[in-house]
Amino acid sequence: MDKTASTPQALRRTNLKAVLEVMRDAGAMTGTDLIEATGLTRATVIAVCDDLIRRGWVRELEGDRSSGSQKGRPARRFEFNASAGCVLGLDVGLATVTVLVAGLTGQMLGRAAERFSKTADEAERRATIARTADRALAEAGLPHSAVLAVGIGLSTAVDRHGNITKGLQLSEHFDIGLQTELWQEHGWPVLLENDANLAALGEHWRGVGAGVDDLAVMLAGERLGTGLIESGRLLHGSNGGAGEVGTLELVDGVGSQDGIARLARHWGTAALAEGKPTLIRDLVGPHTPRVSARFVFEAAAKDDPVAQEILERIGRRMARVISLLGTFLNPELVVIGGAVSASATALLPTINAELPRLTGTPPRVAVSELGDAIVATGAVRLALAYVEDNALALTPVGAGQGAGQGAGQGAGQGAGL
C-alpha cells in the first residue's frame, strides 16, 4: 500500500488510512496482525501506530502473552479509539428534521426528531435543526466538541461537490445558510447531499442493499426520488440531477412524481367521497373526509376490496417506474424506502407480477428495513467517510491541545450554503 502515494505526505496519509480502516472494524490487534492485514512493513506499522496514539485515534493496550510464553517483551497491542469523537447524520425534509448521533465505528448513540412550524422562516428552521441536534447529543451524553463531521440530506438536488443546485425544485427552500451557521457556531465540517442519494448510501452500508454494487433506492413516501449506485459508486450527474424523476408526468400510467403515501391518501379519500362501502370509513371515523395512507394499508390487510384495489393500482404504477430504472440503468436491486417502507411489502406481489411484462431486464425489488432513518443513516455514512479521509486534519476529543475545538482543527468549511 505504501507504494501507491507519490509524496511523503500522501504516503503518510495512505498508510494512516490503511491502518485505521483495519483497526476500526477488527478490535484489538498486534503489530503482526496489522502487517498481515495491510501489507505494510513492521517499521511502518509501528511508526503509524505511534503517530495515531499521539493523535488520539488509537489506544495501546497491555502487552499480549496469549501464546503462553513468559520470556521476552510481550507483543504490543493496539485498538481503535472508538470514543475519539462522533458524527451527526441529519435528514432535513420539508416538514421534519431527524438527527442521528453515531460513534466512529458506526454505532448509533442518540436520536431526536422535530417538526418544523408551518410558518417557520429560514432562521426558525435553522434554530429547529440546531435544537434537534442538541437533543440528540444530550441523549448520547456527548458535548458539541465531540462532533467531528456532520452529514445532511436535503430534498433537493446537490452536486458532487456538495453544493445545492440552484434553480431546481425546492432548492430555495433548503438554501438557508445552515452549513455556514454550524461551522461558525461549532467548527463542524458540514457535508450536504441529496436525500435519495443518502438513502442509497445508507442501504448500501447497513440495509438490504449491503454488498450490492448496482443499486437503486427509491424514496417513495410523498414524492418519488431515486439514489443510484453503479459499480459501487454514487451517481450525481453533471449538476446533481441523477435520479431526479420529475419527468414522470410524461410516462403513461404514471403521470406525476407522487409517492405511495400521497397516492394512498388521495385515492382513499376519493373512495370515501364516492360513497364506496369500505372498511377505510370505519378506520377513519364518520366525520373525517380525509384518509391517511396508514388506514388504506390497514384496510387492505383486512381484505377490504376497495383498499386492495387501491394498493394494486399503486403497485402497477410503481412497477412502471421501476421498469424505467431496469431498462435505462439496469440495477441488480431496487429498494423502496422511506416512511412508507413498513407498509410497502404489500405492494411487492403486484410489482413483481407486472415487471416482466414491462421490461426485459427486471431488477429484484425489496423493501428497506431502515424505516424513516434511511436518509439519516446515509448521512452518518457520509460523515464517517469524511472523518476517515481527513483524520490527519481532525483533532479527536481529548487529544492534546485544542481537543475542545472538535472538528474545527484543520478542516475547511466546505462549499455550499
Short mmCIF file of C-alpha atoms in Angstrom, two decimals:
data_model
loop_
_atom_site.label_atom_id
_atom_site.label_comp_id
_atom_site.label_asym_id
_atom_site.label_seq_id
_atom_site.Cartn_x
_atom_site.Cartn_y
_atom_site.Cartn_z
CA MET A 1 0.00 0.00 0.00
CA ASP A 2 2.81 2.41 0.74
CA LYS A 3 3.86 2.30 -2.93
CA THR A 4 0.68 3.98 -4.17
CA ALA A 5 1.47 7.51 -2.95
CA SER A 6 3.90 9.84 -4.70
CA THR A 7 4.86 12.26 -1.90
CA PRO A 8 5.83 11.71 1.75
CA GLN A 9 2.66 13.44 2.93
CA ALA A 10 0.46 11.41 0.59
CA LEU A 11 2.30 8.23 1.60
CA ARG A 12 1.76 9.02 5.26
CA ARG A 13 -1.93 9.69 4.70
CA THR A 14 -2.34 6.47 2.71
CA ASN A 15 -0.64 4.37 5.37
CA LEU A 16 -2.58 6.03 8.19
CA LYS A 17 -5.89 5.42 6.44
CA ALA A 18 -4.96 1.79 5.72
CA VAL A 19 -4.22 1.09 9.38
CA LEU A 20 -7.30 2.96 10.63
CA GLU A 21 -9.60 1.09 8.22
CA VAL A 22 -8.34 -2.25 9.51
CA MET A 23 -8.39 -1.33 13.19
CA ARG A 24 -11.81 0.30 13.13
CA ASP A 25 -13.52 -2.99 12.32
CA ALA A 26 -11.16 -5.55 13.85
CA GLY A 27 -10.88 -4.73 17.55
CA ALA A 28 -7.56 -5.22 19.34
CA MET A 29 -4.63 -6.10 17.06
CA THR A 30 -0.91 -6.71 17.41
CA GLY A 31 1.69 -5.24 15.11
CA THR A 32 1.93 -8.62 13.37
CA ASP A 33 -1.83 -8.63 12.79
CA LEU A 34 -1.61 -5.20 11.19
CA ILE A 35 1.33 -6.19 8.99
CA GLU A 36 -0.65 -9.16 7.68
CA ALA A 37 -3.82 -7.11 7.17
CA THR A 38 -2.25 -4.08 5.45
CA GLY A 39 0.88 -5.39 3.73
CA LEU A 40 2.92 -2.60 5.32
CA THR A 41 6.37 -3.18 6.80
CA ARG A 42 6.81 -3.64 10.55
CA ALA A 43 8.67 -0.33 10.87
CA THR A 44 5.88 1.48 9.02
CA VAL A 45 3.13 -0.15 11.09
CA ILE A 46 4.80 0.74 14.41
CA ALA A 47 5.52 4.31 13.26
CA VAL A 48 1.94 4.77 12.08
CA CYS A 49 0.52 3.33 15.32
CA ASP A 50 2.71 5.60 17.45
CA ASP A 51 1.57 8.56 15.36
CA LEU A 52 -2.08 7.54 15.75
CA ILE A 53 -1.65 7.15 19.52
CA ARG A 54 -0.23 10.67 19.77
CA ARG A 55 -3.12 11.99 17.72
CA GLY A 56 -5.72 10.23 19.86
CA TRP A 57 -7.07 7.85 17.20
CA VAL A 58 -5.56 4.68 18.67
CA ARG A 59 -5.00 3.31 22.18
CA GLU A 60 -2.22 0.95 23.20
CA LEU A 61 -3.37 -1.94 25.37
CA GLU A 62 -1.44 -4.11 27.77
CA GLY A 63 1.07 -6.45 26.13
CA ASP A 64 -0.09 -9.83 24.82
CA ARG A 65 1.30 -13.09 26.24
CA SER A 66 -1.53 -15.20 24.87
CA SER A 67 0.97 -17.66 23.39
CA GLY A 68 1.82 -18.80 26.92
CA SER A 69 5.46 -17.77 26.78
CA GLN A 70 6.63 -15.53 29.62
CA LYS A 71 10.01 -14.79 28.04
CA GLY A 72 10.91 -11.58 26.24
CA ARG A 73 8.82 -8.48 25.69
CA PRO A 74 5.11 -9.03 25.13
CA ALA A 75 3.70 -8.06 21.74
CA ARG A 76 2.32 -4.53 21.56
CA ARG A 77 -1.46 -4.45 21.14
CA PHE A 78 -3.41 -1.61 19.63
CA GLU A 79 -7.09 -0.70 19.49
CA PHE A 80 -9.05 1.91 17.57
CA ASN A 81 -10.25 4.63 19.94
CA ALA A 82 -13.98 4.50 19.28
CA SER A 83 -14.54 7.28 21.82
CA ALA A 84 -12.34 9.72 19.89
CA GLY A 85 -15.44 11.55 18.69
CA CYS A 86 -18.75 11.15 16.94
CA VAL A 87 -20.58 12.24 13.80
CA LEU A 88 -24.07 13.57 13.15
CA GLY A 89 -26.39 12.42 10.38
CA LEU A 90 -29.31 14.74 9.56
CA ASP A 91 -32.38 14.24 7.40
CA VAL A 92 -33.79 17.71 6.73
CA GLY A 93 -37.13 17.44 4.98
CA LEU A 94 -39.93 19.84 4.20
CA ALA A 95 -41.82 19.11 7.42
CA THR A 96 -39.39 17.45 9.84
CA VAL A 97 -35.75 17.09 10.81
CA THR A 98 -34.23 13.87 12.15
CA VAL A 99 -30.77 13.74 13.75
CA LEU A 100 -28.72 10.61 14.48
CA VAL A 101 -25.56 10.61 16.60
CA ALA A 102 -23.13 7.82 15.73
CA GLY A 103 -19.81 6.69 17.09
CA LEU A 104 -16.78 6.29 14.88
CA THR A 105 -17.45 2.60 14.28
CA GLY A 106 -20.99 3.42 13.16
CA GLN A 107 -22.82 2.50 16.37
CA MET A 108 -25.92 4.64 16.93
CA LEU A 109 -25.73 6.61 20.18
CA GLY A 110 -28.61 9.09 20.07
CA ARG A 111 -31.59 10.22 18.03
CA ALA A 112 -34.00 13.15 18.01
CA ALA A 113 -36.64 14.46 15.62
CA GLU A 114 -38.82 17.55 15.46
CA ARG A 115 -41.41 19.06 13.13
CA PHE A 116 -40.92 22.49 11.63
CA SER A 117 -43.54 25.12 12.27
CA LYS A 118 -45.66 25.63 9.15
CA THR A 119 -44.85 29.35 9.28
CA ALA A 120 -41.12 28.97 10.04
CA ASP A 121 -38.74 31.27 8.18
CA GLU A 122 -35.09 30.41 7.48
CA ALA A 123 -33.88 31.47 10.93
CA GLU A 124 -36.59 29.45 12.67
CA ARG A 125 -35.78 26.37 10.56
CA ARG A 126 -32.09 26.68 11.43
CA ALA A 127 -32.99 27.06 15.11
CA THR A 128 -35.17 23.94 15.00
CA ILE A 129 -32.37 21.95 13.38
CA ALA A 130 -29.81 23.16 15.94
CA ARG A 131 -32.18 22.39 18.81
CA THR A 132 -32.80 18.87 17.49
CA ALA A 133 -29.05 18.25 17.18
CA ASP A 134 -28.61 19.43 20.78
CA ARG A 135 -31.26 16.96 21.96
CA ALA A 136 -29.67 14.07 20.07
CA LEU A 137 -26.24 14.87 21.54
CA ALA A 138 -27.76 15.12 25.02
CA GLU A 139 -29.31 11.68 24.60
CA ALA A 140 -25.90 10.34 23.57
CA GLY A 141 -24.26 12.10 26.53
CA LEU A 142 -21.76 13.87 24.29
CA PRO A 143 -20.61 17.52 24.06
CA HIS A 144 -20.62 19.60 20.89
CA SER A 145 -16.82 19.33 20.82
CA ALA A 146 -17.08 15.58 20.22
CA VAL A 147 -18.59 16.10 16.76
CA LEU A 148 -16.02 15.58 14.00
CA ALA A 149 -18.31 15.94 10.98
CA VAL A 150 -21.95 16.37 10.01
CA GLY A 151 -23.75 14.86 7.02
CA ILE A 152 -27.05 16.41 5.91
CA GLY A 153 -29.61 15.04 3.47
CA LEU A 154 -31.82 17.56 1.65
CA SER A 155 -34.89 17.04 -0.54
CA THR A 156 -33.32 18.86 -3.47
CA ALA A 157 -30.52 18.30 -5.97
CA VAL A 158 -26.94 18.56 -4.66
CA ASP A 159 -23.93 18.26 -6.95
CA ARG A 160 -20.88 16.05 -6.41
CA HIS A 161 -19.07 18.94 -4.68
CA GLY A 162 -21.77 19.31 -2.03
CA ASN A 163 -23.40 22.43 -3.48
CA ILE A 164 -27.15 22.88 -3.75
CA THR A 165 -28.05 23.09 -7.44
CA LYS A 166 -29.67 26.48 -7.90
CA GLY A 167 -32.95 26.92 -9.72
CA LEU A 168 -34.17 23.34 -9.36
CA GLN A 169 -37.22 22.13 -7.46
CA LEU A 170 -37.18 23.14 -3.77
CA SER A 171 -33.60 24.46 -3.91
CA GLU A 172 -34.55 27.84 -2.40
CA HIS A 173 -36.41 26.14 0.45
CA PHE A 174 -33.25 24.35 1.61
CA ASP A 175 -30.69 27.05 0.83
CA ILE A 176 -30.98 28.54 4.34
CA GLY A 177 -27.37 29.10 5.44
CA LEU A 178 -27.27 26.00 7.65
CA GLN A 179 -23.79 24.89 6.62
CA THR A 180 -22.27 28.28 7.40
CA GLU A 181 -24.08 28.61 10.74
CA LEU A 182 -23.00 25.19 12.05
CA TRP A 183 -19.40 25.87 11.01
CA GLN A 184 -19.30 29.30 12.62
CA GLU A 185 -21.09 28.19 15.80
CA HIS A 186 -19.29 24.89 16.43
CA GLY A 187 -16.50 24.47 13.89
CA TRP A 188 -18.27 21.44 12.42
CA PRO A 189 -17.45 20.45 8.84
CA VAL A 190 -20.86 20.04 7.17
CA LEU A 191 -21.41 17.91 4.07
CA LEU A 192 -24.58 18.31 2.01
CA GLU A 193 -26.12 15.62 -0.16
CA ASN A 194 -29.44 14.82 -1.80
CA ASP A 195 -31.71 12.77 0.47
CA ALA A 196 -32.28 9.94 -2.02
CA ASN A 197 -28.53 9.66 -2.61
CA LEU A 198 -28.02 9.30 1.13
CA ALA A 199 -30.79 6.70 1.24
CA ALA A 200 -28.74 4.74 -1.30
CA LEU A 201 -25.58 5.14 0.80
CA GLY A 202 -27.46 4.01 3.89
CA GLU A 203 -28.86 0.91 2.18
CA HIS A 204 -25.50 0.03 0.65
CA TRP A 205 -23.88 0.34 4.09
CA ARG A 206 -26.40 -1.08 6.56
CA GLY A 207 -29.50 -2.17 4.65
CA VAL A 208 -30.83 -4.88 2.35
CA GLY A 209 -28.60 -3.42 -0.37
CA ALA A 210 -25.39 -4.16 1.53
CA GLY A 211 -22.88 -5.70 -0.87
CA VAL A 212 -24.97 -4.83 -3.96
CA ASP A 213 -22.89 -2.52 -6.14
CA ASP A 214 -25.57 -1.81 -8.77
CA LEU A 215 -28.37 -0.44 -6.66
CA ALA A 216 -31.29 1.97 -6.90
CA VAL A 217 -33.09 3.22 -3.79
CA MET A 218 -36.43 4.97 -4.17
CA LEU A 219 -37.74 7.31 -1.51
CA ALA A 220 -41.41 6.73 -2.15
CA GLY A 221 -43.43 8.48 0.56
CA GLU A 222 -44.81 11.82 -0.62
CA ARG A 223 -42.65 12.36 -3.71
CA LEU A 224 -40.58 9.85 -5.63
CA GLY A 225 -36.82 10.34 -5.69
CA THR A 226 -34.08 7.88 -6.54
CA GLY A 227 -30.50 7.43 -5.39
CA LEU A 228 -28.27 5.44 -7.72
CA ILE A 229 -25.14 3.40 -7.06
CA GLU A 230 -23.35 1.99 -10.11
CA SER A 231 -20.33 -0.29 -9.71
CA GLY A 232 -20.19 0.74 -6.05
CA ARG A 233 -20.09 4.46 -6.87
CA LEU A 234 -22.78 7.03 -6.09
CA LEU A 235 -24.02 8.80 -9.23
CA HIS A 236 -24.63 12.56 -9.27
CA GLY A 237 -24.72 13.57 -12.92
CA SER A 238 -23.32 16.86 -14.18
CA ASN A 239 -25.15 19.05 -11.65
CA GLY A 240 -26.65 16.66 -9.10
CA GLY A 241 -29.72 15.71 -11.12
CA ALA A 242 -29.07 11.96 -11.46
CA GLY A 243 -32.05 10.08 -10.06
CA GLU A 244 -34.44 13.04 -10.21
CA VAL A 245 -37.74 11.78 -11.63
CA GLY A 246 -39.73 14.95 -12.25
CA THR A 247 -40.41 13.89 -15.85
CA LEU A 248 -42.63 11.01 -14.68
CA GLU A 249 -45.58 13.20 -15.67
CA LEU A 250 -44.71 12.24 -19.26
CA VAL A 251 -44.88 8.49 -18.56
CA ASP A 252 -48.12 6.76 -19.49
CA GLY A 253 -49.71 5.14 -16.46
CA VAL A 254 -47.68 7.24 -14.01
CA GLY A 255 -48.34 10.92 -14.71
CA SER A 256 -46.69 12.54 -11.70
CA GLN A 257 -43.94 12.31 -9.10
CA ASP A 258 -46.46 11.44 -6.36
CA GLY A 259 -45.27 8.79 -3.92
CA ILE A 260 -47.00 5.84 -2.31
CA ALA A 261 -48.32 7.63 0.78
CA ARG A 262 -49.71 10.55 -1.22
CA LEU A 263 -51.46 8.25 -3.70
CA ALA A 264 -52.93 6.05 -0.97
CA ARG A 265 -54.21 9.11 0.84
CA HIS A 266 -55.62 10.72 -2.30
CA TRP A 267 -57.29 7.61 -3.71
CA GLY A 268 -58.59 6.57 -0.29
CA THR A 269 -60.16 10.00 0.20
CA ALA A 270 -61.69 9.78 -3.29
CA ALA A 271 -63.21 6.38 -2.47
CA LEU A 272 -64.94 7.85 0.57
CA ALA A 273 -66.16 10.86 -1.42
CA GLU A 274 -67.68 8.48 -3.97
CA GLY A 275 -69.52 6.67 -1.18
CA LYS A 276 -67.88 3.30 -1.77
CA PRO A 277 -68.55 0.78 1.01
CA THR A 278 -65.16 0.24 2.60
CA LEU A 279 -63.52 -0.53 5.91
CA ILE A 280 -61.49 2.64 5.38
CA ARG A 281 -64.53 4.63 6.53
CA ASP A 282 -64.67 2.68 9.82
CA LEU A 283 -60.97 3.26 10.45
CA VAL A 284 -61.14 6.97 9.65
CA GLY A 285 -64.35 7.64 11.52
CA PRO A 286 -67.67 9.09 10.36
CA HIS A 287 -66.80 12.78 10.48
CA THR A 288 -63.39 12.92 8.76
CA PRO A 289 -63.27 13.38 4.97
CA ARG A 290 -59.51 12.85 4.59
CA VAL A 291 -57.77 9.49 4.74
CA SER A 292 -54.25 8.70 5.93
CA ALA A 293 -52.18 6.16 4.00
CA ARG A 294 -51.96 4.01 7.13
CA PHE A 295 -55.71 3.37 7.11
CA VAL A 296 -55.64 2.25 3.46
CA PHE A 297 -52.91 -0.29 4.19
CA GLU A 298 -54.69 -1.46 7.35
CA ALA A 299 -57.95 -1.96 5.49
CA ALA A 300 -56.20 -3.87 2.70
CA ALA A 301 -54.57 -6.17 5.26
CA LYS A 302 -58.10 -6.99 6.48
CA ASP A 303 -59.16 -7.99 2.94
CA ASP A 304 -61.14 -4.84 2.19
CA PRO A 305 -61.65 -4.94 -1.62
CA VAL A 306 -61.63 -1.16 -2.10
CA ALA A 307 -58.34 -0.76 -0.23
CA GLN A 308 -56.83 -3.75 -2.01
CA GLU A 309 -57.75 -2.27 -5.38
CA ILE A 310 -56.04 0.99 -4.38
CA LEU A 311 -52.85 -0.89 -3.47
CA GLU A 312 -52.98 -2.81 -6.75
CA ARG A 313 -53.20 0.50 -8.64
CA ILE A 314 -50.23 1.85 -6.68
CA GLY A 315 -48.31 -1.39 -7.29
CA ARG A 316 -48.91 -1.23 -11.05
CA ARG A 317 -47.82 2.39 -11.08
CA MET A 318 -44.65 1.65 -9.09
CA ALA A 319 -43.88 -1.24 -11.45
CA ARG A 320 -43.86 1.19 -14.38
CA VAL A 321 -41.45 3.50 -12.56
CA ILE A 322 -39.18 0.60 -11.58
CA SER A 323 -39.27 -0.77 -15.14
CA LEU A 324 -37.77 2.51 -16.37
CA LEU A 325 -34.90 2.08 -13.92
CA GLY A 326 -34.49 -1.52 -15.03
CA THR A 327 -34.40 -0.57 -18.70
CA PHE A 328 -32.16 2.50 -18.58
CA LEU A 329 -29.89 1.81 -15.58
CA ASN A 330 -30.07 -1.98 -15.16
CA PRO A 331 -29.63 -2.14 -11.36
CA GLU A 332 -29.43 -5.53 -9.72
CA LEU A 333 -31.72 -4.39 -6.90
CA VAL A 334 -34.30 -1.64 -6.40
CA VAL A 335 -35.13 -0.84 -2.77
CA ILE A 336 -38.31 1.00 -1.80
CA GLY A 337 -37.56 3.14 1.24
CA GLY A 338 -38.71 6.00 3.41
CA ALA A 339 -41.52 6.39 5.88
CA VAL A 340 -43.77 4.03 3.86
CA SER A 341 -41.33 1.14 3.84
CA ALA A 342 -43.01 -0.69 6.74
CA SER A 343 -46.19 -0.97 4.65
CA ALA A 344 -44.75 -1.23 1.14
CA THR A 345 -44.21 -5.00 1.38
CA ALA A 346 -47.90 -5.32 0.49
CA LEU A 347 -47.11 -3.87 -2.95
CA LEU A 348 -44.40 -6.39 -3.87
CA PRO A 349 -46.66 -9.14 -5.31
CA THR A 350 -48.22 -6.71 -7.80
CA ILE A 351 -44.88 -5.09 -8.66
CA ASN A 352 -43.14 -8.42 -9.24
CA ALA A 353 -46.04 -9.71 -11.34
CA GLU A 354 -46.01 -6.62 -13.57
CA LEU A 355 -42.26 -6.10 -14.08
CA PRO A 356 -41.52 -8.95 -16.53
CA ARG A 357 -44.26 -7.59 -18.79
CA LEU A 358 -42.76 -4.10 -18.77
CA THR A 359 -39.01 -4.69 -19.14
CA GLY A 360 -36.71 -7.40 -20.37
CA THR A 361 -34.29 -6.68 -17.52
CA PRO A 362 -36.46 -6.68 -14.38
CA PRO A 363 -34.44 -5.99 -11.22
CA ARG A 364 -35.04 -7.60 -7.87
CA VAL A 365 -37.26 -5.42 -5.69
CA ALA A 366 -37.07 -5.22 -1.91
CA VAL A 367 -38.37 -3.01 0.88
CA SER A 368 -35.95 -1.16 3.15
CA GLU A 369 -35.63 -2.21 6.77
CA LEU A 370 -34.14 1.15 7.82
CA GLY A 371 -37.56 2.81 8.10
CA ASP A 372 -37.67 6.57 8.49
CA ALA A 373 -33.98 6.62 9.48
CA ILE A 374 -32.81 5.65 5.99
CA VAL A 375 -31.63 9.15 4.96
CA ALA A 376 -30.05 9.98 8.33
CA THR A 377 -28.24 6.62 8.26
CA GLY A 378 -26.74 7.52 4.89
CA ALA A 379 -25.81 10.93 6.28
CA VAL A 380 -23.92 9.17 9.08
CA ARG A 381 -22.03 7.12 6.47
CA LEU A 382 -21.19 10.32 4.55
CA ALA A 383 -19.83 11.99 7.71
CA LEU A 384 -17.83 8.90 8.67
CA ALA A 385 -16.26 8.82 5.21
CA TYR A 386 -15.17 12.43 5.71
CA VAL A 387 -13.57 11.56 9.05
CA GLU A 388 -11.82 8.56 7.53
CA ASP A 389 -10.45 10.65 4.66
CA ASN A 390 -9.40 13.62 6.82
CA ALA A 391 -8.17 12.03 10.05
CA LEU A 392 -4.82 13.84 9.83
CA ALA A 393 -6.63 17.21 9.80
CA LEU A 394 -9.05 16.44 12.64
CA THR A 395 -8.49 16.55 16.38
CA PRO A 396 -10.14 13.74 18.36
CA VAL A 397 -11.72 14.51 21.72
CA GLY A 398 -9.09 14.83 24.46
CA ALA A 399 -6.13 14.58 22.08
CA GLY A 400 -3.62 17.18 23.23
CA GLN A 401 -4.04 20.93 22.86
CA GLY A 402 -7.11 22.11 21.04
CA ALA A 403 -9.15 18.98 21.72
CA GLY A 404 -12.03 21.20 22.70
CA GLN A 405 -12.01 22.61 19.16
CA GLY A 406 -13.51 19.36 17.93
CA ALA A 407 -13.54 19.07 14.17
CA GLY A 408 -12.56 22.67 13.55
CA GLN A 409 -8.85 21.92 13.60
CA GLY A 410 -7.56 21.90 10.08
CA ALA A 411 -10.89 21.23 8.39
CA GLY A 412 -12.28 23.65 5.83
CA GLN A 413 -15.80 25.00 5.84
CA GLY A 414 -16.56 23.34 2.52
CA ALA A 415 -18.57 24.57 -0.41
CA GLY A 416 -22.25 25.31 -0.49
CA LEU A 417 -24.56 27.30 1.70
#
